[in-house]
Amino acid sequence: MKILFATSEIAPWVKTGGLGDVAGALPVALRAAGHDVRVLVPAYPPLLQAFPDAPEIARPHWLGGLLPTPGLREAMSADGLPLLLLDYPPYFARLGNPYLGPEGRDWLDNHQRFGLLSRVAAWIGAEASTLAWQPDVIHCHDWQTGLAPAYLNYLPGRRAKSLFTVHNLAFQGLFDHASLFELGLPDTAWGMHGVEYFGYLSFLKAGLQHADAITTVSPSYASEIQTDAEGMGMAGLLRHRSEQLTGILNGIDTALWNPATDPHLVKTYTARHLEGKAANKAALQSQFGLEQRTDLPLLAVVSRLTEQKGLDLLLDVAPQILKLPAQLVVLGSGGHELEHGWTALARKHRSRCAVSIGFDEAQAHRIEAGADIFLMPSRFEPCGLNQMYSLRYGTPPVVRATGGLADTVIDAADRKNGNGFVFGPATAAALLQAVQRAIATWRDPILWRRLQKHGMARDSSWEGAARQYAALYASL
Ligand code: ADP
């Protein structure tokens, strides 16, 4: 099958979270299974630098509204993945985060930037396309490409089918009514059965409403988002479309995240020979200026610092956790308040707690390897990747029972299969209790090694997910 991925980020070039990882790895797994997958992504500076000679193969024009005429450049990744770079420098030649300006606020023209991305995805899937390659399915990801299924719906003639994947329902892409005209959508699209959402144009709703099929990134999240409590205002629509909605658990890039070969580690290790993990712990402690102690458990977080991730709950009980005693390393960036709170905590407890504000891929690998216990107390978590990395690195995670965390982590109470620690209520007290339980188990080397082995044996590769996506494409 011929599949076009339309995405606003793709690892390793441009990534702010799990979406980037998925867009980088799932197409490669689908290609390995014999499908012709290509990826449409904006030509941000890192992509233009990586592929300076990418030739222009088309100039989609007459896109409607006030949409400009961009270029489409063709490139090939080292993995053999064909990329279609959407080149329009006034929109995409901006450094840093793809969504936010230097002050940390959304770019004011995000509706035009991602409207253009959506519109060009639809152009490639419709009759007007001048490309020789014609996709059977356009696979859209999150609000940034949510308008593509809507455009396909309103375009005349033969069209590709569309699949819309929700990586996070919290980001909805809401813009004012005037955007409808700017983006060249018909007036008839304005309404409950179109792209309108309580007086706004919602890119997310457009995708949910018009896609031929919808997926989200774990079976539990697929059920949760159909409830009023967790549906972020979309539960009614999702229930209405429940026949077309499925949950497919993400995989991880098992070549990139492999403790046996990871070039970022001071010492590699395997489930059979876990000794190397100790050297990574010592290196992490030294790098972060923590006391060199093998007798203290080292707990870690790698995350966006947001309330979604429950890092305010963790901050509340962190002083108590440090007193248990334990050490804590946090790598993350996000809201100013949480960044400030965490930095202040680290300043107060220098030998026990270290916080690094920023986004650092190599550091994330070293933390997964060097920590004893990983913490992910998310309030909601569509899938989550870090708990899967930590399972694979022999660093049992403590997670809240939600979304993809519930689908990947099995509590240690299950002696035969347990690979981590799961708690229920989104409260600091429940989190603290789970951390205490994890530390008590860590102090028992036999129990701990069993837990590590269960986690490291888990198959988190993309093959299973790729098979499910391929079946879904075929059904469309
Ligand atoms: P989300 O997409 O909601 O942020 P996921 O767990 O699905 O959460 O994916 C997060 C991805 O981003 C993982 O690959 C994780 O390692 C990475 N990541 C998050 N924060 C950082 C950071 N500060 N430094 C390096 N990598 C990070």
Coordinates of C-alpha atoms and ligand atoms in Angstrom, one line a residue:
M1 CA 0.0 0.0 0.0
K2 CA 1.0 3.6 -0.6
I3 CA 0.8 5.7 2.5
L4 CA 1.5 9.3 3.1
F5 CA 2.4 10.3 6.7
A6 CA 1.6 14.0 7.3
T7 CA 3.3 15.2 10.5
S8 CA 4.6 18.4 12.1
E9 CA 7.7 16.7 13.6
I10 CA 9.9 13.8 12.9
A11 CA 12.9 12.4 14.9
P12 CA 15.8 12.8 14.8
W13 CA 15.6 16.2 13.1
V14 CA 12.6 17.9 14.8
K15 CA 11.1 16.5 17.9
T16 CA 9.2 17.9 20.9
G17 CA 7.7 14.7 22.2
G18 CA 6.4 11.3 21.4
L19 CA 4.9 12.4 18.0
G20 CA 8.4 13.0 16.6
D21 CA 9.5 9.5 17.7
V22 CA 6.5 7.8 16.2
A23 CA 6.8 9.7 12.9
G24 CA 10.5 8.8 12.7
A25 CA 10.1 5.1 13.5
L26 CA 6.6 3.8 12.4
P27 CA 7.1 4.6 8.7
V28 CA 10.4 2.7 8.8
A29 CA 8.7 -0.4 10.3
L30 CA 5.9 -0.2 7.7
R31 CA 8.5 0.0 4.9
A32 CA 10.3 -3.0 6.3
A33 CA 6.9 -4.8 6.1
G34 CA 6.8 -4.0 2.4
H35 CA 4.6 -0.8 2.3
D36 CA 5.5 2.3 0.3
V37 CA 5.4 5.0 3.0
R38 CA 6.5 8.6 2.5
V39 CA 6.5 11.4 5.0
L40 CA 5.3 14.9 4.4
V41 CA 6.9 17.3 7.0
P42 CA 7.6 21.1 7.0
A43 CA 11.1 22.0 5.8
Y44 CA 12.4 23.3 9.1
P45 CA 16.0 24.5 9.2
P46 CA 17.4 21.1 10.6
L47 CA 15.8 19.3 7.7
L48 CA 17.1 21.7 5.1
Q49 CA 20.5 21.4 6.6
A50 CA 20.4 17.6 6.6
F51 CA 19.2 17.6 2.9
P52 CA 20.6 20.7 1.3
D53 CA 20.4 19.3 -2.2
A54 CA 16.8 18.0 -2.0
P55 CA 15.3 18.8 -5.4
E56 CA 12.0 20.5 -5.8
I57 CA 9.5 18.1 -7.4
A58 CA 6.3 20.1 -7.3
R59 CA 4.7 23.5 -6.5
P60 CA 1.2 22.9 -5.3
H61 CA -0.8 26.1 -6.2
W62 CA -4.4 27.4 -6.2
L63 CA -4.7 25.9 -2.7
G64 CA -7.6 28.3 -1.8
G65 CA -8.2 31.1 0.6
L66 CA -5.0 33.1 1.3
L67 CA -2.8 30.0 1.3
P68 CA 0.6 30.6 -0.5
T69 CA 2.3 28.4 -3.1
P70 CA 5.0 26.3 -1.4
G71 CA 7.6 24.0 -2.9
L72 CA 7.8 20.3 -2.3
R73 CA 11.3 18.9 -2.1
E74 CA 12.2 15.2 -2.1
A75 CA 14.8 13.7 0.2
M76 CA 15.8 10.2 1.4
S77 CA 16.8 9.5 5.0
A78 CA 19.7 7.3 5.8
D79 CA 17.1 4.6 6.8
G80 CA 15.8 4.7 3.2
L81 CA 12.7 6.7 4.2
P82 CA 11.5 9.1 1.4
L83 CA 10.6 12.5 2.8
L84 CA 8.6 15.2 1.2
L85 CA 9.7 18.5 2.6
L86 CA 7.1 21.3 2.6
D87 CA 9.2 24.3 1.7
Y88 CA 7.9 27.7 2.5
P89 CA 10.5 29.7 4.3
P90 CA 8.3 32.5 5.6
Y91 CA 6.4 29.8 7.6
F92 CA 9.0 27.2 8.4
A93 CA 12.5 28.7 8.3
R94 CA 12.4 29.5 12.0
L95 CA 14.8 28.1 14.6
G96 CA 13.8 26.3 17.7
N97 CA 10.5 24.7 18.7
P98 CA 8.1 24.2 15.7
Y99 CA 5.1 25.6 17.6
L100 CA 6.4 28.3 19.9
G101 CA 8.2 31.6 19.4
P102 CA 11.2 32.7 21.5
E103 CA 9.0 33.8 24.4
G104 CA 7.4 30.4 24.7
R105 CA 4.1 31.5 23.2
D106 CA 2.4 29.9 20.1
W107 CA 3.4 31.5 16.8
L108 CA 0.6 33.8 15.8
D109 CA 0.3 32.3 12.3
N110 CA 0.2 28.6 13.4
H111 CA -3.2 28.2 11.7
Q112 CA -1.6 29.3 8.4
R113 CA 1.5 27.2 8.9
F114 CA -0.3 24.0 9.8
G115 CA -3.3 24.8 7.6
L116 CA -0.8 24.8 4.7
L117 CA 0.7 21.5 5.9
S118 CA -2.8 19.9 6.0
R119 CA -3.8 21.4 2.7
V120 CA -0.8 20.1 0.9
A121 CA -1.3 16.6 2.4
A122 CA -4.8 16.7 0.9
W123 CA -3.5 18.0 -2.4
I124 CA -1.1 15.0 -2.6
G125 CA -4.1 12.7 -1.9
A126 CA -6.4 14.4 -4.5
E127 CA -6.8 14.7 -8.2
A128 CA -5.0 18.1 -8.5
S129 CA -1.7 16.5 -7.5
T130 CA 1.0 16.6 -10.1
L131 CA 3.1 14.0 -8.4
A132 CA 3.5 10.6 -10.1
W133 CA 3.2 8.9 -6.7
Q134 CA -0.4 8.7 -5.4
P135 CA -1.1 7.5 -1.9
D136 CA -4.0 5.2 -1.0
V137 CA -4.2 6.6 2.5
I138 CA -3.2 9.9 4.2
H139 CA -2.2 9.2 7.7
C140 CA -2.5 12.4 9.8
H141 CA -1.1 13.0 13.2
D142 CA -2.6 15.4 15.9
W143 CA -4.2 18.8 15.4
Q144 CA -1.4 20.1 13.1
T145 CA -2.7 17.9 10.3
G146 CA -6.3 17.6 11.4
L147 CA -7.6 19.8 8.6
A148 CA -6.3 17.3 5.9
P149 CA -9.3 14.9 6.3
A150 CA -11.6 18.0 6.1
Y151 CA -10.0 19.3 3.0
L152 CA -10.2 15.8 1.4
N153 CA -13.9 15.7 2.3
Y154 CA -14.5 19.0 0.5
L155 CA -12.3 18.4 -2.6
P156 CA -14.0 17.0 -5.7
G157 CA -13.1 13.8 -7.5
R158 CA -11.0 10.8 -6.6
R159 CA -9.4 11.1 -3.1
A160 CA -7.2 9.1 -0.8
K161 CA -8.7 7.7 2.4
S162 CA -7.7 9.3 5.6
L163 CA -6.6 8.1 9.0
F164 CA -6.3 10.5 11.9
T165 CA -4.1 9.5 14.9
V166 CA -4.5 11.3 18.2
H167 CA -1.3 11.5 20.1
N168 CA -2.6 13.9 22.6
L169 CA -6.2 15.1 22.8
A170 CA -5.2 18.1 25.0
F171 CA -3.8 20.0 22.0
Q172 CA -6.7 21.0 19.9
G173 CA -5.6 23.8 17.5
L174 CA -8.3 26.4 18.1
F175 CA -8.5 29.5 15.9
D176 CA -11.0 32.2 15.2
H177 CA -13.7 32.2 12.6
A178 CA -11.7 34.3 10.1
S179 CA -9.3 31.4 9.7
L180 CA -12.0 29.5 7.8
F181 CA -11.7 31.9 4.9
E182 CA -8.0 32.3 5.1
L183 CA -7.5 28.6 4.9
G184 CA -9.9 28.2 1.9
L185 CA -12.5 26.1 3.7
P186 CA -16.1 26.4 2.4
D187 CA -18.7 28.2 4.5
T188 CA -20.6 24.9 4.7
A189 CA -17.7 23.6 6.8
W190 CA -18.8 26.0 9.6
G191 CA -21.1 24.0 11.8
M192 CA -21.4 21.2 14.3
H193 CA -20.9 18.6 11.6
G194 CA -17.9 20.4 10.1
V195 CA -14.8 22.1 11.6
E196 CA -16.5 24.4 14.0
Y197 CA -16.2 23.9 17.8
F198 CA -18.1 26.3 20.0
G199 CA -17.5 29.3 17.8
Y200 CA -13.9 28.4 17.0
L201 CA -12.3 26.5 14.1
S202 CA -10.8 23.4 15.7
F203 CA -8.2 21.5 13.7
L204 CA -8.5 18.5 16.1
K205 CA -12.3 18.3 15.7
A206 CA -11.9 18.6 11.9
G207 CA -9.7 15.5 11.9
L208 CA -12.0 13.6 14.3
Q209 CA -15.1 14.5 12.3
H210 CA -13.9 13.8 8.8
A211 CA -11.2 11.1 8.9
D212 CA -12.3 7.7 7.6
A213 CA -10.8 6.1 10.6
I214 CA -9.3 7.3 13.9
T215 CA -6.7 5.8 16.1
T216 CA -5.1 6.7 19.3
V217 CA -1.9 5.5 20.8
S218 CA -3.1 3.0 23.4
P219 CA -6.2 0.9 23.9
S220 CA -6.8 2.4 27.4
Y221 CA -6.6 5.9 26.1
A222 CA -9.0 5.0 23.4
S223 CA -11.6 4.1 26.0
E224 CA -10.7 7.0 28.4
I225 CA -11.2 9.7 25.8
Q226 CA -14.8 8.5 25.2
T227 CA -15.7 9.5 28.8
D228 CA -16.8 13.0 29.7
A229 CA -14.1 13.2 32.4
E230 CA -11.2 12.6 30.1
G231 CA -12.6 13.4 26.6
M232 CA -11.4 17.1 26.7
G233 CA -14.7 18.2 25.2
M234 CA -14.5 15.7 22.4
A235 CA -16.1 12.7 24.2
G236 CA -19.5 13.0 22.5
L237 CA -18.0 13.1 19.0
L238 CA -15.6 10.2 19.9
R239 CA -18.5 8.1 21.2
H240 CA -20.4 8.9 18.1
R241 CA -17.4 7.7 16.0
S242 CA -16.5 4.8 18.3
E243 CA -16.9 2.3 15.5
Q244 CA -14.1 3.9 13.7
L245 CA -11.9 4.5 16.7
T246 CA -9.2 2.0 17.8
G247 CA -6.2 2.1 20.1
I248 CA -2.9 0.9 18.8
L249 CA 0.0 0.9 21.3
N250 CA 3.1 2.7 20.1
G251 CA 6.4 0.8 19.9
I252 CA 9.8 2.3 20.5
D253 CA 12.9 2.5 18.3
T254 CA 14.6 -0.6 19.7
A255 CA 17.9 0.1 17.8
L256 CA 18.2 3.6 19.2
W257 CA 17.1 2.6 22.7
N258 CA 19.2 -0.5 23.4
P259 CA 21.4 -0.7 26.5
A260 CA 23.5 -3.4 24.8
T261 CA 24.7 -1.0 22.1
D262 CA 23.8 2.6 23.3
P263 CA 26.8 4.8 22.5
H264 CA 25.7 7.4 25.1
L265 CA 26.4 5.0 28.0
V266 CA 29.7 4.7 29.9
K267 CA 29.1 1.0 29.9
T268 CA 26.7 -1.1 27.9
Y269 CA 24.8 -4.0 29.5
T270 CA 22.2 -6.7 28.9
A271 CA 19.5 -8.4 30.9
R272 CA 21.9 -11.3 31.5
H273 CA 24.8 -9.1 32.4
L274 CA 23.3 -6.2 34.3
E275 CA 26.6 -5.4 36.1
G276 CA 27.3 -2.5 33.6
K277 CA 24.3 -0.6 35.0
A278 CA 26.2 0.2 38.2
A279 CA 28.9 2.1 36.2
N280 CA 26.2 4.2 34.6
K281 CA 24.7 5.0 38.0
A282 CA 28.1 6.2 39.3
A283 CA 28.7 8.3 36.2
L284 CA 25.2 9.9 36.5
Q285 CA 25.8 10.7 40.2
S286 CA 29.1 12.3 39.4
Q287 CA 27.9 14.2 36.4
F288 CA 25.0 15.7 38.4
G289 CA 27.2 16.4 41.4
L290 CA 25.3 13.9 43.6
E291 CA 26.9 12.0 46.4
Q292 CA 28.5 8.8 45.1
R293 CA 26.4 6.3 47.0
T294 CA 25.5 2.8 45.9
D295 CA 23.4 2.3 49.0
L296 CA 20.8 4.9 47.9
P297 CA 18.2 4.4 45.2
L298 CA 18.5 6.8 42.4
L299 CA 15.1 7.9 41.0
A300 CA 14.7 9.8 37.7
V301 CA 12.4 11.8 35.5
V302 CA 12.8 12.7 31.9
S303 CA 9.7 14.7 30.8
R304 CA 8.0 17.8 29.7
L305 CA 7.6 19.6 33.0
T306 CA 3.8 20.0 33.0
E307 CA 0.8 19.1 35.1
Q308 CA -0.2 16.5 32.6
K309 CA 2.9 14.6 33.6
G310 CA 2.0 14.9 37.3
L311 CA 5.3 16.7 38.1
D312 CA 3.6 19.1 40.4
L313 CA 2.4 16.1 42.5
L314 CA 6.0 14.7 42.5
L315 CA 7.3 18.2 43.5
D316 CA 5.0 18.2 46.5
V317 CA 6.4 14.9 47.9
A318 CA 9.9 15.2 46.6
P319 CA 11.3 16.4 50.0
Q320 CA 9.8 13.4 51.7
I321 CA 11.1 11.1 49.0
L322 CA 14.6 12.5 49.4
K323 CA 14.4 11.8 53.2
L324 CA 13.5 8.2 52.7
P325 CA 16.4 8.4 51.8
A326 CA 16.8 8.5 48.0
Q327 CA 18.4 10.6 45.2
L328 CA 16.5 12.2 42.4
V329 CA 17.5 13.4 39.0
V330 CA 15.1 15.4 36.8
L331 CA 15.6 16.3 33.1
G332 CA 12.9 18.4 31.6
S333 CA 11.6 21.6 30.3
G334 CA 8.1 23.2 30.2
G335 CA 6.1 25.6 32.3
H336 CA 8.0 28.3 34.1
E337 CA 6.4 27.7 37.4
L338 CA 7.4 24.0 37.5
E339 CA 10.9 24.8 36.1
H340 CA 11.3 27.3 38.9
G341 CA 9.9 24.9 41.6
W342 CA 12.2 22.1 40.6
T343 CA 15.3 24.2 40.3
A344 CA 14.6 25.6 43.8
L345 CA 14.2 22.1 45.2
A346 CA 17.5 21.0 43.7
R347 CA 19.3 24.1 45.2
K348 CA 18.0 23.2 48.7
H349 CA 19.1 19.5 48.5
R350 CA 22.3 19.6 46.5
S351 CA 23.7 16.1 47.4
R352 CA 20.4 14.3 46.9
C353 CA 18.6 16.1 44.1
A354 CA 19.7 17.5 40.7
V355 CA 17.6 19.2 38.0
S356 CA 18.6 19.9 34.5
I357 CA 16.3 22.2 32.6
G358 CA 16.4 21.6 28.8
F359 CA 15.9 19.0 26.1
D360 CA 18.9 16.7 25.8
E361 CA 18.6 13.4 24.0
A362 CA 22.0 12.0 25.0
Q363 CA 21.3 12.9 28.6
A364 CA 17.9 11.1 28.5
H365 CA 19.8 7.9 27.5
R366 CA 22.3 8.3 30.3
I367 CA 19.5 8.8 32.8
E368 CA 17.5 5.8 31.7
A369 CA 20.6 3.7 32.1
G370 CA 22.0 5.2 35.3
A371 CA 18.8 5.4 37.4
D372 CA 17.4 2.6 39.5
I373 CA 13.8 3.7 39.3
F374 CA 11.9 5.8 36.8
L375 CA 9.0 8.0 37.7
M376 CA 6.0 8.8 35.5
P377 CA 3.0 9.9 37.7
S378 CA 1.0 11.3 34.7
R379 CA -2.5 12.6 35.2
F380 CA -3.2 11.3 31.7
E381 CA -0.9 9.6 29.2
P382 CA -2.0 8.7 25.7
C383 CA 0.9 6.2 25.4
G384 CA 4.1 7.4 26.9
L385 CA 7.5 6.3 25.6
N386 CA 9.7 6.8 28.6
Q387 CA 8.2 4.0 30.6
M388 CA 9.0 1.7 27.7
Y389 CA 12.6 3.0 27.5
S390 CA 13.0 2.5 31.2
L391 CA 11.6 -1.1 31.1
R392 CA 14.1 -1.8 28.4
Y393 CA 17.0 -0.3 30.4
G394 CA 16.2 -2.3 33.5
T395 CA 14.9 0.7 35.4
P396 CA 11.5 -0.3 36.7
P397 CA 9.0 2.6 36.4
V398 CA 6.5 3.9 38.9
V399 CA 3.5 5.0 37.0
R400 CA -0.1 6.1 37.4
A401 CA -2.7 3.6 36.0
T402 CA -3.7 5.7 33.0
G403 CA -3.6 5.3 29.2
G404 CA -0.6 3.7 27.8
L405 CA 1.1 3.5 31.2
A406 CA -1.7 1.1 32.3
D407 CA -1.2 -0.9 29.1
T408 CA 2.6 -1.4 29.4
V409 CA 3.4 -1.5 33.1
I410 CA 2.4 -4.5 35.2
D411 CA 2.5 -4.0 39.0
A412 CA 5.1 -5.9 41.0
A413 CA 2.2 -7.5 42.9
D414 CA 1.9 -9.8 40.0
R415 CA 5.0 -12.0 40.7
K416 CA 5.0 -13.8 37.4
N417 CA 4.8 -10.7 35.1
G418 CA 5.3 -7.6 37.2
N419 CA 7.8 -5.1 35.7
G420 CA 7.1 -1.9 37.7
F421 CA 4.8 -0.2 40.2
V422 CA 1.3 1.1 39.4
F423 CA -0.8 3.4 41.6
G424 CA -4.4 4.7 41.1
P425 CA -5.4 8.1 42.4
A426 CA -3.7 11.2 41.0
T427 CA -2.6 12.3 44.4
A428 CA 0.8 13.0 46.0
A429 CA 0.0 10.5 48.8
A430 CA -0.6 7.7 46.4
L431 CA 2.5 8.5 44.5
L432 CA 4.6 8.6 47.6
Q433 CA 3.2 5.2 48.7
A434 CA 4.1 3.7 45.3
V435 CA 7.6 5.1 45.5
Q436 CA 8.1 3.7 49.0
R437 CA 6.9 0.3 47.7
A438 CA 9.4 0.5 44.8
I439 CA 12.3 1.4 47.1
A440 CA 11.5 -1.4 49.5
T441 CA 11.6 -3.8 46.6
W442 CA 14.8 -2.3 45.3
R443 CA 16.4 -3.2 48.6
D444 CA 15.7 -6.9 47.9
P445 CA 18.1 -7.8 45.1
I446 CA 16.4 -11.0 44.1
L447 CA 12.9 -9.4 43.7
W448 CA 14.5 -6.4 42.0
R449 CA 16.4 -8.4 39.4
R450 CA 13.2 -10.4 38.6
L451 CA 11.4 -7.1 38.0
Q452 CA 14.2 -5.8 35.8
K453 CA 14.2 -9.0 33.7
H454 CA 10.5 -8.9 33.1
G455 CA 10.8 -5.4 31.9
M456 CA 13.8 -6.0 29.7
A457 CA 12.1 -9.0 28.1
R458 CA 9.1 -7.0 27.0
D459 CA 8.8 -6.7 23.2
S460 CA 8.3 -3.0 22.6
S461 CA 9.4 -3.1 18.9
W462 CA 7.3 -1.4 16.2
E463 CA 6.5 -4.6 14.3
G464 CA 3.3 -5.4 16.2
A465 CA 2.0 -1.9 15.8
A466 CA 3.0 -1.8 12.1
R467 CA 1.0 -4.9 11.5
Q468 CA -2.1 -3.4 13.1
Y469 CA -1.8 -0.2 11.1
A470 CA -1.3 -2.1 7.9
A471 CA -4.5 -4.1 8.6
L472 CA -6.3 -0.8 9.2
Y473 CA -5.0 0.8 6.0
A474 CA -6.1 -2.3 4.1
S475 CA -9.6 -2.1 5.6
L476 CA -9.9 1.5 4.4
Ligands
ADP1 P1 5.1 13.4 25.4 O1 5.0 13.1 23.9 O2 3.7 13.6 26.0 O3 6.0 14.5 25.8 P2 6.2 10.7 25.6 O4 6.7 9.9 26.7 O5 5.3 10.1 24.6 O6 5.7 12.1 26.1 O7 7.5 11.1 24.7 C1 8.4 12.0 25.2 C2 9.7 11.9 24.3 O8 10.4 13.0 24.4 C3 10.6 10.7 24.7 O9 11.3 10.3 23.7 C4 11.5 11.4 25.8 O10 12.7 10.8 26.0 C5 11.7 12.8 25.2 N1 11.9 13.8 26.1 C6 11.0 14.5 26.8 N2 11.6 15.5 27.5 C7 12.9 15.4 27.3 C8 14.0 16.2 27.6 N3 14.0 17.2 28.5 N4 15.3 15.8 27.1 C9 15.3 14.8 26.3 N5 14.3 14.1 25.8 C10 13.1 14.4 26.3

